[in-house]
PDB file of C-alpha atoms in Angstrom:
ATOM      1  CA  MET A   1     142.320  81.918  67.770  1.00  0.00           C
ATOM      2  CA  VAL A   2     139.258  81.923  69.716  1.00  0.00           C
ATOM      3  CA  ILE A   3     140.804  85.080  71.730  1.00  0.00           C
ATOM      4  CA  LEU A   4     141.465  86.905  68.486  1.00  0.00           C
ATOM      5  CA  ASP A   5     137.717  86.368  67.293  1.00  0.00           C
ATOM      6  CA  LEU A   6     136.483  87.510  70.554  1.00  0.00           C
ATOM      7  CA  VAL A   7     138.349  90.830  70.312  1.00  0.00           C
ATOM      8  CA  GLU A   8     137.429  91.406  66.725  1.00  0.00           C
ATOM      9  CA  ARG A   9     133.858  90.709  67.244  1.00  0.00           C
ATOM     10  CA  MET A  10     133.545  92.490  70.517  1.00  0.00           C
ATOM     11  CA  GLY A  11     135.665  95.597  69.054  1.00  0.00           C
ATOM     12  CA  ALA A  12     132.712  96.131  66.387  1.00  0.00           C
ATOM     13  CA  LEU A  13     129.664  95.967  69.110  1.00  0.00           C
ATOM     14  CA  PRO A  14     128.177  98.570  71.072  1.00  0.00           C
ATOM     15  CA  VAL A  15     128.211  97.924  74.880  1.00  0.00           C
ATOM     16  CA  GLY A  16     125.537  95.790  75.803  1.00  0.00           C
ATOM     17  CA  ALA A  17     125.222  93.860  72.475  1.00  0.00           C
ATOM     18  CA  THR A  18     126.070  90.197  72.090  1.00  0.00           C
ATOM     19  CA  ALA A  19     127.939  87.545  69.266  1.00  0.00           C
ATOM     20  CA  GLU A  20     128.368  84.281  69.076  1.00  0.00           C
ATOM     21  CA  VAL A  21     131.840  82.884  68.949  1.00  0.00           C
ATOM     22  CA  PRO A  22     132.899  79.261  67.472  1.00  0.00           C
ATOM     23  CA  LEU A  23     134.072  77.111  69.764  1.00  0.00           C
ATOM     24  CA  GLY A  24     137.048  74.516  69.651  1.00  0.00           C
ATOM     25  CA  ALA A  25     137.865  71.353  71.948  1.00  0.00           C
ATOM     26  CA  GLY A  26     138.901  72.887  75.430  1.00  0.00           C
ATOM     27  CA  GLU A  27     138.126  76.583  74.583  1.00  0.00           C
ATOM     28  CA  ALA A  28     135.164  77.036  76.915  1.00  0.00           C
ATOM     29  CA  GLU A  29     137.396  77.578  79.801  1.00  0.00           C
ATOM     30  CA  LEU A  30     139.672  80.117  77.887  1.00  0.00           C
ATOM     31  CA  VAL A  31     136.697  82.351  76.695  1.00  0.00           C
ATOM     32  CA  GLU A  32     135.583  82.318  80.802  1.00  0.00           C
ATOM     33  CA  ARG A  33     138.943  83.684  81.768  1.00  0.00           C
ATOM     34  CA  TRP A  34     138.967  85.876  79.130  1.00  0.00           C
ATOM     35  CA  CYS A  35     135.719  87.798  79.682  1.00  0.00           C
ATOM     36  CA  ALA A  36     136.149  87.824  83.708  1.00  0.00           C
ATOM     37  CA  ARG A  37     139.660  89.476  82.741  1.00  0.00           C
ATOM     38  CA  THR A  38     138.290  91.963  79.988  1.00  0.00           C
ATOM     39  CA  GLY A  39     134.918  93.311  82.061  1.00  0.00           C
ATOM     40  CA  ASN A  40     132.704  91.396  79.259  1.00  0.00           C
ATOM     41  CA  GLU A  41     129.890  89.009  80.237  1.00  0.00           C
ATOM     42  CA  LEU A  42     129.836  85.275  79.238  1.00  0.00           C
ATOM     43  CA  VAL A  43     126.153  84.812  78.785  1.00  0.00           C
ATOM     44  CA  GLU A  44     125.987  80.684  77.941  1.00  0.00           C
ATOM     45  CA  ILE A  45     128.071  78.090  76.376  1.00  0.00           C
ATOM     46  CA  GLY A  46     126.493  75.309  74.350  1.00  0.00           C
ATOM     47  CA  ARG A  47     126.074  73.586  71.093  1.00  0.00           C
ATOM     48  CA  GLY A  48     129.457  74.469  70.255  1.00  0.00           C
ATOM     49  CA  VAL A  49     129.258  78.293  70.615  1.00  0.00           C
ATOM     50  CA  ALA A  50     129.783  80.861  73.143  1.00  0.00           C
ATOM     51  CA  VAL A  51     127.524  83.937  73.730  1.00  0.00           C
ATOM     52  CA  VAL A  52     129.329  87.005  75.129  1.00  0.00           C
ATOM     53  CA  ARG A  53     128.157  90.441  75.779  1.00  0.00           C
ATOM     54  CA  ARG A  54     130.286  93.473  75.373  1.00  0.00           C
ATOM     55  CA  GLY A  55     130.400  94.735  78.748  1.00  0.00           C
ATOM     56  CA  ARG A  56     128.464  93.822  81.882  1.00  0.00           C
ATOM     57  CA  PRO A  57     125.130  94.851  82.366  1.00  0.00           C
ATOM     58  CA  PRO A  58     123.792  97.526  84.627  1.00  0.00           C
ATOM     59  CA  ASP A  59     122.254  96.580  87.800  1.00  0.00           C
ATOM     60  CA  PRO A  60     118.651  96.233  86.957  1.00  0.00           C
ATOM     61  CA  VAL A  61     117.556  97.497  90.610  1.00  0.00           C
ATOM     62  CA  ALA A  62     120.180 100.187  91.073  1.00  0.00           C
ATOM     63  CA  ASP A  63     117.953 102.955  90.088  1.00  0.00           C
ATOM     64  CA  LEU A  64     115.147 101.932  92.529  1.00  0.00           C
ATOM     65  CA  PRO A  65     114.746 103.363  96.125  1.00  0.00           C
ATOM     66  CA  ALA A  66     116.218 101.083  98.904  1.00  0.00           C
ATOM     67  CA  ASP A  67     112.670 100.523 100.039  1.00  0.00           C
ATOM     68  CA  ARG A  68     111.283  99.352  96.919  1.00  0.00           C
ATOM     69  CA  ARG A  69     113.975  96.746  95.901  1.00  0.00           C
ATOM     70  CA  PRO A  70     112.895  93.206  95.618  1.00  0.00           C
ATOM     71  CA  GLY A  71     112.728  91.636  99.091  1.00  0.00           C
ATOM     72  CA  ALA A  72     112.435  95.176 101.243  1.00  0.00           C
ATOM     73  CA  ARG A  73     108.824  95.026 101.391  1.00  0.00           C
ATOM     74  CA  LEU A  74     107.008  91.643 102.841  1.00  0.00           C
ATOM     75  CA  TRP A  75     103.416  91.284 102.548  1.00  0.00           C
ATOM     76  CA  LEU A  76     101.501  88.773 104.518  1.00  0.00           C
ATOM     77  CA  TYR A  77      97.618  87.836 103.702  1.00  0.00           C
ATOM     78  CA  THR A  78      96.504  87.091 107.285  1.00  0.00           C
ATOM     79  CA  ASN A  79      93.262  85.823 106.048  1.00  0.00           C
ATOM     80  CA  PHE A  80      90.920  85.995 102.957  1.00  0.00           C
ATOM     81  CA  ASP A  81      87.357  86.362 104.610  1.00  0.00           C
ATOM     82  CA  CYS A  82      85.667  89.748 104.878  1.00  0.00           C
ATOM     83  CA  ASN A  83      82.952  91.554 106.277  1.00  0.00           C
ATOM     84  CA  LEU A  84      82.851  93.624 103.095  1.00  0.00           C
ATOM     85  CA  ALA A  85      82.423  92.265  99.387  1.00  0.00           C
ATOM     86  CA  CYS A  86      83.838  95.314  97.507  1.00  0.00           C
ATOM     87  CA  ASP A  87      83.216  95.074  93.796  1.00  0.00           C
ATOM     88  CA  TYR A  88      86.992  95.556  92.981  1.00  0.00           C
ATOM     89  CA  CYS A  89      88.674  93.528  95.253  1.00  0.00           C
ATOM     90  CA  CYS A  90      91.895  92.153  94.175  1.00  0.00           C
ATOM     91  CA  SER A  91      91.562  89.045  96.155  1.00  0.00           C
ATOM     92  CA  ARG A  92      87.969  88.479  95.732  1.00  0.00           C
ATOM     93  CA  SER A  93      87.434  88.882  99.542  1.00  0.00           C
ATOM     94  CA  SER A  94      83.947  88.526 101.024  1.00  0.00           C
ATOM     95  CA  PRO A  95      81.944  87.092 103.900  1.00  0.00           C
ATOM     96  CA  ARG A  96      81.519  84.128 101.652  1.00  0.00           C
ATOM     97  CA  THR A  97      85.012  83.683 100.999  1.00  0.00           C
ATOM     98  CA  ALA A  98      87.238  80.897 102.850  1.00  0.00           C
ATOM     99  CA  ARG A  99      89.363  82.213 105.447  1.00  0.00           C
ATOM    100  CA  ARG A 100      92.650  80.387 104.335  1.00  0.00           C
ATOM    101  CA  ALA A 101      94.423  82.120 107.346  1.00  0.00           C
ATOM    102  CA  LEU A 102      98.199  81.972 107.439  1.00  0.00           C
ATOM    103  CA  GLY A 103      98.241  81.665 111.072  1.00  0.00           C
ATOM    104  CA  LEU A 104     100.452  82.844 113.949  1.00  0.00           C
ATOM    105  CA  ASP A 105     102.986  80.008 114.035  1.00  0.00           C
ATOM    106  CA  ARG A 106     104.061  80.653 110.232  1.00  0.00           C
ATOM    107  CA  VAL A 107     104.087  84.450 110.700  1.00  0.00           C
ATOM    108  CA  ARG A 108     106.463  83.884 113.665  1.00  0.00           C
ATOM    109  CA  ARG A 109     108.544  81.877 111.036  1.00  0.00           C
ATOM    110  CA  ILE A 110     108.762  84.105 108.479  1.00  0.00           C
ATOM    111  CA  MET A 111     109.487  86.968 110.850  1.00  0.00           C
ATOM    112  CA  ALA A 112     112.497  84.859 111.741  1.00  0.00           C
ATOM    113  CA  GLU A 113     113.451  83.998 108.576  1.00  0.00           C
ATOM    114  CA  ALA A 114     112.741  87.576 107.080  1.00  0.00           C
ATOM    115  CA  GLU A 115     116.273  88.782 106.561  1.00  0.00           C
ATOM    116  CA  GLY A 116     116.826  91.903 104.290  1.00  0.00           C
ATOM    117  CA  VAL A 117     113.134  93.139 104.960  1.00  0.00           C
ATOM    118  CA  THR A 118     112.827  96.462 105.980  1.00  0.00           C
ATOM    119  CA  GLU A 119     108.929  96.854 106.130  1.00  0.00           C
ATOM    120  CA  VAL A 120     106.112  94.221 106.859  1.00  0.00           C
ATOM    121  CA  PHE A 121     102.456  94.961 105.533  1.00  0.00           C
ATOM    122  CA  LEU A 122      99.513  92.681 106.988  1.00  0.00           C
ATOM    123  CA  THR A 123      96.801  92.783 104.581  1.00  0.00           C
ATOM    124  CA  GLY A 124      93.388  90.525 103.861  1.00  0.00           C
ATOM    125  CA  GLY A 125      90.501  89.914 103.573  1.00  0.00           C
ATOM    126  CA  GLU A 126      89.706  91.981 106.797  1.00  0.00           C
ATOM    127  CA  PRO A 127      92.471  90.884 109.569  1.00  0.00           C
ATOM    128  CA  PHE A 128      90.390  92.218 112.294  1.00  0.00           C
ATOM    129  CA  LEU A 129      88.329  89.198 111.937  1.00  0.00           C
ATOM    130  CA  LEU A 130      91.204  87.036 113.062  1.00  0.00           C
ATOM    131  CA  PRO A 131      90.932  86.346 117.053  1.00  0.00           C
ATOM    132  CA  ASP A 132      94.483  86.557 117.431  1.00  0.00           C
ATOM    133  CA  LEU A 133      95.271  89.689 115.476  1.00  0.00           C
ATOM    134  CA  ASP A 134      97.317  91.360 118.094  1.00  0.00           C
ATOM    135  CA  GLU A 135      99.639  88.470 118.693  1.00  0.00           C
ATOM    136  CA  ILE A 136     100.343  88.334 114.942  1.00  0.00           C
ATOM    137  CA  VAL A 137     101.034  92.243 114.739  1.00  0.00           C
ATOM    138  CA  ARG A 138     103.143  91.846 117.825  1.00  0.00           C
ATOM    139  CA  ALA A 139     105.211  88.982 116.096  1.00  0.00           C
ATOM    140  CA  CYS A 140     105.536  91.301 113.389  1.00  0.00           C
ATOM    141  CA  THR A 141     106.364  94.616 115.206  1.00  0.00           C
ATOM    142  CA  ASP A 142     109.024  92.786 117.483  1.00  0.00           C
ATOM    143  CA  ARG A 143     111.207  92.884 114.497  1.00  0.00           C
ATOM    144  CA  PHE A 144     109.929  95.474 111.803  1.00  0.00           C
ATOM    145  CA  HIS A 145     107.816  98.612 110.943  1.00  0.00           C
ATOM    146  CA  THR A 146     104.503  97.231 110.485  1.00  0.00           C
ATOM    147  CA  THR A 147     101.421  98.588 108.396  1.00  0.00           C
ATOM    148  CA  LEU A 148      97.930  96.662 108.728  1.00  0.00           C
ATOM    149  CA  LEU A 149      95.609  97.297 106.560  1.00  0.00           C
ATOM    150  CA  THR A 150      91.522  97.248 107.708  1.00  0.00           C
ATOM    151  CA  ASN A 151      88.448  98.853 106.426  1.00  0.00           C
ATOM    152  CA  GLY A 152      88.145 100.075 110.148  1.00  0.00           C
ATOM    153  CA  MET A 153      84.685  99.107 110.833  1.00  0.00           C
ATOM    154  CA  LEU A 154      85.162  96.528 113.320  1.00  0.00           C
ATOM    155  CA  PHE A 155      86.607  98.638 116.378  1.00  0.00           C
ATOM    156  CA  ARG A 156      84.187  97.513 118.995  1.00  0.00           C
ATOM    157  CA  GLY A 157      83.686  95.114 121.928  1.00  0.00           C
ATOM    158  CA  HIS A 158      86.618  92.536 121.909  1.00  0.00           C
ATOM    159  CA  ARG A 159      88.163  93.604 118.620  1.00  0.00           C
ATOM    160  CA  LEU A 160      88.451  97.098 120.108  1.00  0.00           C
ATOM    161  CA  ASN A 161      90.150  95.985 123.143  1.00  0.00           C
ATOM    162  CA  MET A 162      92.663  93.761 120.745  1.00  0.00           C
ATOM    163  CA  LEU A 163      93.333  97.226 118.774  1.00  0.00           C
ATOM    164  CA  ARG A 164      94.124  98.909 122.231  1.00  0.00           C
ATOM    165  CA  ALA A 165      96.211  95.840 122.845  1.00  0.00           C
ATOM    166  CA  MET A 166      98.863  96.721 119.890  1.00  0.00           C
ATOM    167  CA  PRO A 167     101.940  98.495 119.900  1.00  0.00           C
ATOM    168  CA  ARG A 168     101.889 102.484 118.733  1.00  0.00           C
ATOM    169  CA  ASP A 169     105.524 102.662 118.236  1.00  0.00           C
ATOM    170  CA  ARG A 170     106.021 100.302 115.095  1.00  0.00           C
ATOM    171  CA  LEU A 171     102.312  99.955 113.430  1.00  0.00           C
ATOM    172  CA  ALA A 172     100.572 102.209 111.332  1.00  0.00           C
ATOM    173  CA  LEU A 173      96.888 101.535 110.435  1.00  0.00           C
ATOM    174  CA  GLN A 174      95.981 102.064 106.882  1.00  0.00           C
ATOM    175  CA  ILE A 175      92.283 102.451 106.559  1.00  0.00           C
ATOM    176  CA  SER A 176      90.157 102.334 103.183  1.00  0.00           C
ATOM    177  CA  LEU A 177      88.328 105.680 102.198  1.00  0.00           C
ATOM    178  CA  ASP A 178      87.630 106.174  98.621  1.00  0.00           C
ATOM    179  CA  SER A 179      86.200 109.777  99.056  1.00  0.00           C
ATOM    180  CA  PRO A 180      84.995 112.823 100.843  1.00  0.00           C
ATOM    181  CA  THR A 181      81.552 111.848 101.108  1.00  0.00           C
ATOM    182  CA  PRO A 182      79.336 108.401 101.235  1.00  0.00           C
ATOM    183  CA  ASP A 183      78.087 108.032  97.563  1.00  0.00           C
ATOM    184  CA  ARG A 184      81.144 106.664  95.511  1.00  0.00           C
ATOM    185  CA  HIS A 185      82.492 104.849  98.479  1.00  0.00           C
ATOM    186  CA  ASP A 186      79.531 103.117  99.419  1.00  0.00           C
ATOM    187  CA  ARG A 187      78.715 102.527  95.666  1.00  0.00           C
ATOM    188  CA  HIS A 188      81.654 100.202  95.893  1.00  0.00           C
ATOM    189  CA  ARG A 189      81.616  98.903  99.312  1.00  0.00           C
ATOM    190  CA  GLY A 190      78.496  98.657 100.444  1.00  0.00           C
ATOM    191  CA  LYS A 191      75.865 101.358 102.007  1.00  0.00           C
ATOM    192  CA  GLY A 192      76.695 102.574 105.499  1.00  0.00           C
ATOM    193  CA  SER A 193      80.255 101.663 105.053  1.00  0.00           C
ATOM    194  CA  TRP A 194      81.642 105.329 104.501  1.00  0.00           C
ATOM    195  CA  ASP A 195      80.293 106.388 107.844  1.00  0.00           C
ATOM    196  CA  ARG A 196      81.902 103.455 109.939  1.00  0.00           C
ATOM    197  CA  ALA A 197      85.049 103.770 108.119  1.00  0.00           C
ATOM    198  CA  MET A 198      85.221 107.337 109.418  1.00  0.00           C
ATOM    199  CA  ALA A 199      84.339 106.309 112.808  1.00  0.00           C
ATOM    200  CA  GLY A 200      87.133 103.762 112.742  1.00  0.00           C
ATOM    201  CA  ILE A 201      89.703 106.407 111.348  1.00  0.00           C
ATOM    202  CA  ARG A 202      88.803 108.666 114.161  1.00  0.00           C
ATOM    203  CA  THR A 203      88.620 105.836 116.988  1.00  0.00           C
ATOM    204  CA  ALA A 204      92.177 104.827 115.838  1.00  0.00           C
ATOM    205  CA  LEU A 205      93.621 108.255 115.889  1.00  0.00           C
ATOM    206  CA  ASP A 206      91.994 108.963 119.271  1.00  0.00           C
ATOM    207  CA  GLU A 207      93.609 105.435 120.527  1.00  0.00           C
ATOM    208  CA  GLY A 208      97.054 107.034 119.550  1.00  0.00           C
ATOM    209  CA  PHE A 209      98.047 105.175 116.365  1.00  0.00           C
ATOM    210  CA  ARG A 210      99.606 106.543 113.310  1.00  0.00           C
ATOM    211  CA  VAL A 211      96.706 106.095 110.595  1.00  0.00           C
ATOM    212  CA  ARG A 212      97.179 106.407 107.107  1.00  0.00           C
ATOM    213  CA  VAL A 213      94.356 106.740 104.479  1.00  0.00           C
ATOM    214  CA  ALA A 214      94.023 104.702 101.104  1.00  0.00           C
ATOM    215  CA  ALA A 215      91.684 105.598  98.149  1.00  0.00           C
ATOM    216  CA  THR A 216      90.840 103.305  95.123  1.00  0.00           C
ATOM    217  CA  ILE A 217      89.722 105.065  92.270  1.00  0.00           C
ATOM    218  CA  ALA A 218      87.571 103.080  89.936  1.00  0.00           C
ATOM    219  CA  PRO A 219      87.954 103.775  86.301  1.00  0.00           C
ATOM    220  CA  GLY A 220      85.848 107.065  84.927  1.00  0.00           C
ATOM    221  CA  GLU A 221      85.604 108.214  88.508  1.00  0.00           C
ATOM    222  CA  ASP A 222      86.948 111.693  89.384  1.00  0.00           C
ATOM    223  CA  THR A 223      88.803 111.913  92.512  1.00  0.00           C
ATOM    224  CA  ASP A 224      87.739 115.159  93.739  1.00  0.00           C
ATOM    225  CA  ALA A 225      91.088 115.555  94.673  1.00  0.00           C
ATOM    226  CA  GLU A 226      90.587 119.253  96.876  1.00  0.00           C
ATOM    227  CA  ALA A 227      87.340 117.992  98.834  1.00  0.00           C
ATOM    228  CA  PHE A 228      89.509 114.531  99.629  1.00  0.00           C
ATOM    229  CA  HIS A 229      92.480 116.351 100.825  1.00  0.00           C
ATOM    230  CA  ALA A 230      90.407 118.883 102.647  1.00  0.00           C
ATOM    231  CA  CYS A 231      88.318 115.988 104.383  1.00  0.00           C
ATOM    232  CA  LEU A 232      91.943 114.217 105.459  1.00  0.00           C
ATOM    233  CA  ASP A 233      93.186 117.693 106.741  1.00  0.00           C
ATOM    234  CA  GLY A 234      90.019 117.990 108.960  1.00  0.00           C
ATOM    235  CA  LEU A 235      90.694 114.151 110.386  1.00  0.00           C
ATOM    236  CA  GLY A 236      94.409 114.990 111.048  1.00  0.00           C
ATOM    237  CA  ILE A 237      95.909 112.956 108.487  1.00  0.00           C
ATOM    238  CA  ALA A 238      99.303 113.672 107.484  1.00  0.00           C
ATOM    239  CA  VAL A 239     100.129 114.469 103.942  1.00  0.00           C
ATOM    240  CA  GLN A 240     102.621 111.767 103.682  1.00  0.00           C
ATOM    241  CA  ASP A 241      99.978 109.260 104.983  1.00  0.00           C
ATOM    242  CA  ARG A 242      97.550 109.540 102.054  1.00  0.00           C
ATOM    243  CA  VAL A 243      97.456 106.809  99.395  1.00  0.00           C
ATOM    244  CA  VAL A 244      95.511 107.407  96.198  1.00  0.00           C
ATOM    245  CA  ARG A 245      95.732 104.205  93.619  1.00  0.00           C
ATOM    246  CA  PRO A 246      93.453 103.190  90.584  1.00  0.00           C
ATOM    247  CA  VAL A 247      91.882  99.919  90.468  1.00  0.00           C
ATOM    248  CA  ALA A 248      93.530  97.181  89.532  1.00  0.00           C
ATOM    249  CA  ARG A 249      91.930  94.729  86.759  1.00  0.00           C
ATOM    250  CA  ARG A 250      92.267  91.861  89.160  1.00  0.00           C
ATOM    251  CA  GLY A 251      90.162  89.552  90.972  1.00  0.00           C
ATOM    252  CA  SER A 252      86.558  91.177  91.254  1.00  0.00           C
ATOM    253  CA  ALA A 253      87.340  94.032  89.384  1.00  0.00           C
ATOM    254  CA  GLU A 254      86.259  94.004  85.628  1.00  0.00           C
ATOM    255  CA  GLU A 255      87.923  97.165  84.664  1.00  0.00           C
ATOM    256  CA  GLY A 256      91.234  98.488  85.667  1.00  0.00           C
ATOM    257  CA  VAL A 257      95.157  98.808  85.498  1.00  0.00           C
ATOM    258  CA  ALA A 258      96.402  95.708  83.927  1.00  0.00           C
ATOM    259  CA  LEU A 259      99.166  94.665  85.959  1.00  0.00           C
ATOM    260  CA  THR A 260     101.520  91.808  85.144  1.00  0.00           C
ATOM    261  CA  VAL A 261     104.710  90.442  86.865  1.00  0.00           C
ATOM    262  CA  GLU A 262     106.755  91.856  84.054  1.00  0.00           C
ATOM    263  CA  THR A 263     105.060  95.070  84.404  1.00  0.00           C
ATOM    264  CA  LEU A 264     105.142  95.253  88.412  1.00  0.00           C
ATOM    265  CA  VAL A 265     107.957  95.845  90.403  1.00  0.00           C
ATOM    266  CA  PRO A 266     107.843  92.960  92.897  1.00  0.00           C
ATOM    267  CA  GLU A 267     106.881  93.379  96.621  1.00  0.00           C
ATOM    268  CA  VAL A 268     107.092  89.715  97.726  1.00  0.00           C
ATOM    269  CA  THR A 269     103.986  88.889  99.183  1.00  0.00           C
ATOM    270  CA  VAL A 270     103.215  85.504 101.361  1.00  0.00           C
ATOM    271  CA  THR A 271      99.878  83.698 101.660  1.00  0.00           C
ATOM    272  CA  ALA A 272      98.867  80.051 102.989  1.00  0.00           C
ATOM    273  CA  GLU A 273      99.036  79.100  99.763  1.00  0.00           C
ATOM    274  CA  GLY A 274     102.766  79.964  98.871  1.00  0.00           C
ATOM    275  CA  VAL A 275     104.775  83.204  97.769  1.00  0.00           C
ATOM    276  CA  TYR A 276     103.361  85.698  95.188  1.00  0.00           C
ATOM    277  CA  TRP A 277     104.933  88.424  93.311  1.00  0.00           C
ATOM    278  CA  HIS A 278     102.821  91.201  94.532  1.00  0.00           C
ATOM    279  CA  PRO A 279      99.852  92.019  96.785  1.00  0.00           C
ATOM    280  CA  VAL A 280      97.539  92.601  93.842  1.00  0.00           C
ATOM    281  CA  GLY A 281      98.093  89.163  92.335  1.00  0.00           C
ATOM    282  CA  ALA A 282      98.171  87.084  95.499  1.00  0.00           C
ATOM    283  CA  ASP A 283      94.883  85.289  94.406  1.00  0.00           C
ATOM    284  CA  HIS A 284      96.161  84.626  90.952  1.00  0.00           C
ATOM    285  CA  LEU A 285      98.294  81.747  89.437  1.00  0.00           C
ATOM    286  CA  ASP A 286     100.179  83.877  87.090  1.00  0.00           C
ATOM    287  CA  GLN A 287     102.009  85.657  90.093  1.00  0.00           C
ATOM    288  CA  LEU A 288     102.746  82.647  91.933  1.00  0.00           C
ATOM    289  CA  VAL A 289     106.527  82.143  92.359  1.00  0.00           C
ATOM    290  CA  THR A 290     106.510  79.210  94.552  1.00  0.00           C
ATOM    291  CA  ARG A 291     104.135  76.867  96.878  1.00  0.00           C
ATOM    292  CA  GLU A 292     107.228  76.755  99.124  1.00  0.00           C
ATOM    293  CA  ILE A 293     106.994  79.650 101.681  1.00  0.00           C
ATOM    294  CA  PHE A 294     110.114  77.925 103.804  1.00  0.00           C
ATOM    295  CA  PRO A 295     112.900  78.768 103.500  1.00  0.00           C
ATOM    296  CA  LEU A 296     111.791  82.196 102.724  1.00  0.00           C
ATOM    297  CA  SER A 297     115.030  83.258 101.784  1.00  0.00           C
ATOM    298  CA  ALA A 298     115.041  80.981  98.777  1.00  0.00           C
ATOM    299  CA  ALA A 299     111.829  82.664  97.630  1.00  0.00           C
ATOM    300  CA  ILE A 300     113.048  85.912  98.037  1.00  0.00           C
ATOM    301  CA  GLU A 301     116.077  84.988  95.771  1.00  0.00           C
ATOM    302  CA  GLU A 302     113.964  83.788  93.412  1.00  0.00           C
ATOM    303  CA  VAL A 303     111.754  87.239  93.279  1.00  0.00           C
ATOM    304  CA  ARG A 304     115.261  88.899  92.797  1.00  0.00           C
ATOM    305  CA  ARG A 305     116.374  86.562  89.958  1.00  0.00           C
ATOM    306  CA  ARG A 306     113.119  86.928  87.901  1.00  0.00           C
ATOM    307  CA  PHE A 307     113.076  90.586  88.263  1.00  0.00           C
ATOM    308  CA  ALA A 308     116.450  91.054  87.173  1.00  0.00           C
ATOM    309  CA  GLU A 309     115.825  88.796  84.239  1.00  0.00           C
ATOM    310  CA  TYR A 310     112.479  90.802  83.179  1.00  0.00           C
ATOM    311  CA  ARG A 311     114.700  94.247  83.702  1.00  0.00           C
ATOM    312  CA  ARG A 312     117.562  92.949  81.626  1.00  0.00           C
ATOM    313  CA  GLY A 313     115.406  91.715  78.973  1.00  0.00           C
ATOM    314  CA  ALA A 314     113.787  95.116  78.542  1.00  0.00           C
ATOM    315  CA  MET A 315     116.855  97.021  78.295  1.00  0.00           C
ATOM    316  CA  GLU A 316     118.079  94.737  75.837  1.00  0.00           C
ATOM    317  CA  ALA A 317     114.937  95.101  73.980  1.00  0.00           C
ATOM    318  CA  ALA A 318     115.066  98.700  73.927  1.00  0.00           C
ATOM    319  CA  ALA A 319     118.709  98.826  73.191  1.00  0.00           C
ATOM    320  CA  SER A 320     118.586  96.522  69.916  1.00  0.00           C
ATOM    321  CA  PHE A 321     115.580  98.436  68.542  1.00  0.00           C
ATOM    322  CA  PRO A 322     116.191 101.980  67.555  1.00  0.00           C
ATOM    323  CA  CYS A 323     113.861 103.417  64.946  1.00  0.00           C
ATOM    324  CA  ALA A 324     116.552 106.422  63.793  1.00  0.00           C
TER     325      ALA A 324
END
C-alpha cells in the first residue's frame, strides 16, 4: 500500500516538490529502496512518516566555475596586525591589533592537508610584518599558485631582502590602490599611503613579480574608472590583474554591502582561531565554521555541506512561491 501511495502522490507533484507518506511497520526500508530505484529522493524518515521529493535536486555547485566551488580557494590569515588602520578594514587590523599569527608550522600542515585546493591566498593584517613570511610563502608556492595580499608599503631593508627571496613563478602580489590620485586612497588609509603604495607597486614590478592591483570603493564614491585604468596602464598592470570591489559592511566599516553566509559563495578561510566561511568575515563569529583547523578536509567538507544546504533551500523557496 505504501508503494501505491507513493506512486499516486509523486505523480501529482512537480519535480522538486515534496510529500509526506505515512509509514507502517517495516515500511521505511521499502520506501528507501523505492526511492533509489525510481530516481526520487528520500529527504527524511521520522515520526511515522517519510518525506519524499519528486526527482533529485540539482547539484547546487554545478553552475559555479571550478575555481569558485567551495574548497578550491583557500585563504590564510597570516596575522591581524597592520602598519595601517584603514577605516573600512573588514578584519579590524591596525598597529594596535594583536598579531594572532597562524605560524609557519600550521601553514605547512595546512598545505600538506589541502587536497582539492587549486589556489592559496595569504592575507592579514599586513603579512610583511612577519619575520618568516618568505618561508610561509615558499611553503605555499611549493604546492599551489599563491597570491600574497599587501599594502606594498614595507619594501625596504630586510623586508625588501625577504621579498627578493620569494619565488616569482607561482606567486602574485596583490597590492591595494584605491584611486588614481592620492586624495581618496589617503582619506581611508592614511596620509602618504598612496605615494608609498605606488612605490611598492613599482618595486614589485622591477623585482620581476606578477602584480595585481585591488581597489576598494566606499559607498557614494566615484570610481573614476577611466582615470584609474589609465593609471594602471601607465604602471604596466595587465587588465586581468585589476580588481575593483565595494566596501563590505564588516569590521571597521559602518557602511557598505551586507554579506552573510547565506549570500556569499564560501571561500574557505583559516585563521589562528579556526576556519571561517569567507575572508571578509574572518574576524566575525557569524562566519565561524569550526574552531578545529585539523583535519582540514573535515572543515572543508562542512563548508561544502552547509553551502549545498543553503543553495537547495533557496531553490526550493523560489520553486514553491510563484506569484502567477
